[in-house]
């Protein structure tokens, strides 16, 4: 059994009293409520949190054990800890949406976008970041956050990406392949954001992700291995480009009844 030390007390004559050892019993698997996956004690302690919504309480009590139950029921996720708890293998990627002058001209892409606003006291700068998350098995999310400090904007964007997770449909809709594996998308889909329009088309096995590097991050986290991407508009705006691809992936459920 583990032991922990209590805080030293001070006697009236300003002398410290001897420290008492208080035994603490470890958590046993039998004490875990039914319905919650059997997770190691150390990992369960790190993933626990104090829920503030009824949905979070249902997840922590074990009434909901799969995030698909929440998404297909149309419930809104307000706490990002719910996604962390139900999807322990969630991965994240930072999209390079900013730019600065590179060596010898041109532009060097950076993950933080810096904007300035002119005031009577001078320029005031603000930063923004864009995160994409996914589990590589049809679950993706996109979020953008802004703040004065870069670290704060990155934290906000990651939090929003977890709140915006959706489930996409995968399949093989290419006539050249014809397999039943979920390496591509089932049919052609379109999406837009701002001036950017995107078309995603099914591709046979071995083609890979025919897209730019930032779009590949989102498709890779979605679990798509082969797809053709066609873009229109000002694609140098990475924010609109990622949201256009995200909108196109949403359309994969347009024929669901």
PDB file of N, CA and C in Angstrom, residues 112-117 123-129 144-150 152-153 156 160:
ATOM      1  N   UNK A 112       2.063  29.991 -37.284  1.00  0.00           N
ATOM      2  CA  UNK A 112       1.330  31.077 -36.638  1.00  0.00           C
ATOM      3  C   UNK A 112       1.103  32.200 -37.640  1.00  0.00           C
ATOM      4  N   UNK A 113      -0.147  32.664 -37.725  1.00  0.00           N
ATOM      5  CA  UNK A 113      -0.471  33.790 -38.593  1.00  0.00           C
ATOM      6  C   UNK A 113      -0.533  35.055 -37.740  1.00  0.00           C
ATOM      7  N   UNK A 114       0.240  36.070 -38.124  1.00  0.00           N
ATOM      8  CA  UNK A 114       0.344  37.310 -37.359  1.00  0.00           C
ATOM      9  C   UNK A 114      -0.350  38.427 -38.128  1.00  0.00           C
ATOM     10  N   UNK A 115      -1.280  39.086 -37.464  1.00  0.00           N
ATOM     11  CA  UNK A 115      -1.980  40.225 -38.054  1.00  0.00           C
ATOM     12  C   UNK A 115      -1.775  41.455 -37.161  1.00  0.00           C
ATOM     13  N   UNK A 116      -1.847  42.621 -37.766  1.00  0.00           N
ATOM     14  CA  UNK A 116      -1.626  43.874 -37.034  1.00  0.00           C
ATOM     15  C   UNK A 116      -2.813  44.806 -37.251  1.00  0.00           C
ATOM     16  N   UNK A 117      -3.156  45.532 -36.198  1.00  0.00           N
ATOM     17  CA  UNK A 117      -4.232  46.521 -36.258  1.00  0.00           C
ATOM     18  C   UNK A 117      -3.677  47.848 -35.750  1.00  0.00           C
ATOM     19  N   UNK A 123       0.863  49.974 -33.438  1.00  0.00           N
ATOM     20  CA  UNK A 123       0.361  48.700 -33.944  1.00  0.00           C
ATOM     21  C   UNK A 123       0.115  47.727 -32.791  1.00  0.00           C
ATOM     22  N   UNK A 124      -0.980  46.986 -32.923  1.00  0.00           N
ATOM     23  CA  UNK A 124      -1.288  45.931 -31.974  1.00  0.00           C
ATOM     24  C   UNK A 124      -1.374  44.617 -32.739  1.00  0.00           C
ATOM     25  N   UNK A 125      -0.552  43.670 -32.346  1.00  0.00           N
ATOM     26  CA  UNK A 125      -0.434  42.411 -33.063  1.00  0.00           C
ATOM     27  C   UNK A 125      -1.309  41.341 -32.415  1.00  0.00           C
ATOM     28  N   UNK A 126      -1.760  40.424 -33.259  1.00  0.00           N
ATOM     29  CA  UNK A 126      -2.584  39.302 -32.811  1.00  0.00           C
ATOM     30  C   UNK A 126      -2.185  38.069 -33.627  1.00  0.00           C
ATOM     31  N   UNK A 127      -2.179  36.915 -32.984  1.00  0.00           N
ATOM     32  CA  UNK A 127      -1.770  35.678 -33.649  1.00  0.00           C
ATOM     33  C   UNK A 127      -2.951  34.716 -33.727  1.00  0.00           C
ATOM     34  N   UNK A 128      -2.924  33.837 -34.720  1.00  0.00           N
ATOM     35  CA  UNK A 128      -3.956  32.808 -34.878  1.00  0.00           C
ATOM     36  C   UNK A 128      -3.294  31.525 -35.341  1.00  0.00           C
ATOM     37  N   UNK A 129      -3.909  30.399 -34.997  1.00  0.00           N
ATOM     38  CA  UNK A 129      -3.392  29.077 -35.348  1.00  0.00           C
ATOM     39  C   UNK A 129      -4.548  28.188 -35.787  1.00  0.00           C
ATOM     40  N   UNK A 144      -9.888  26.689 -35.218  1.00  0.00           N
ATOM     41  CA  UNK A 144      -9.014  27.861 -35.336  1.00  0.00           C
ATOM     42  C   UNK A 144      -9.174  28.724 -34.099  1.00  0.00           C
ATOM     43  N   UNK A 145      -8.049  29.185 -33.553  1.00  0.00           N
ATOM     44  CA  UNK A 145      -8.071  30.036 -32.378  1.00  0.00           C
ATOM     45  C   UNK A 145      -7.135  31.213 -32.543  1.00  0.00           C
ATOM     46  N   UNK A 146      -7.464  32.327 -31.912  1.00  0.00           N
ATOM     47  CA  UNK A 146      -6.645  33.531 -32.011  1.00  0.00           C
ATOM     48  C   UNK A 146      -6.465  34.136 -30.629  1.00  0.00           C
ATOM     49  N   UNK A 147      -5.312  34.759 -30.425  1.00  0.00           N
ATOM     50  CA  UNK A 147      -4.996  35.404 -29.164  1.00  0.00           C
ATOM     51  C   UNK A 147      -3.785  36.290 -29.371  1.00  0.00           C
ATOM     52  N   UNK A 148      -3.424  37.032 -28.345  1.00  0.00           N
ATOM     53  CA  UNK A 148      -2.228  37.868 -28.418  1.00  0.00           C
ATOM     54  C   UNK A 148      -0.973  37.012 -28.360  1.00  0.00           C
ATOM     55  N   UNK A 149      -0.990  35.974 -27.509  1.00  0.00           N
ATOM     56  CA  UNK A 149       0.151  35.088 -27.362  1.00  0.00           C
ATOM     57  C   UNK A 149       0.009  33.885 -28.277  1.00  0.00           C
ATOM     58  N   UNK A 150       1.083  33.473 -28.962  1.00  0.00           N
ATOM     59  CA  UNK A 150       1.007  32.304 -29.855  1.00  0.00           C
ATOM     60  C   UNK A 150       0.617  31.027 -29.133  1.00  0.00           C
ATOM     61  N   UNK A 152      -1.233  30.644 -26.497  1.00  0.00           N
ATOM     62  CA  UNK A 152      -2.655  30.665 -26.165  1.00  0.00           C
ATOM     63  C   UNK A 152      -3.515  30.399 -27.389  1.00  0.00           C
ATOM     64  N   UNK A 153      -3.147  30.951 -28.527  1.00  0.00           N
ATOM     65  CA  UNK A 153      -3.914  30.720 -29.751  1.00  0.00           C
ATOM     66  C   UNK A 153      -3.840  29.259 -30.186  1.00  0.00           C
ATOM     67  N   UNK A 156      -6.212  27.308 -27.900  1.00  0.00           N
ATOM     68  CA  UNK A 156      -7.611  27.543 -28.272  1.00  0.00           C
ATOM     69  C   UNK A 156      -7.988  26.754 -29.523  1.00  0.00           C
ATOM     70  N   UNK A 160     -10.881  23.862 -29.884  1.00  0.00           N
ATOM     71  CA  UNK A 160     -12.005  23.967 -30.809  1.00  0.00           C
ATOM     72  C   UNK A 160     -12.025  22.800 -31.796  1.00  0.00           C
TER      73      UNK A 160
END
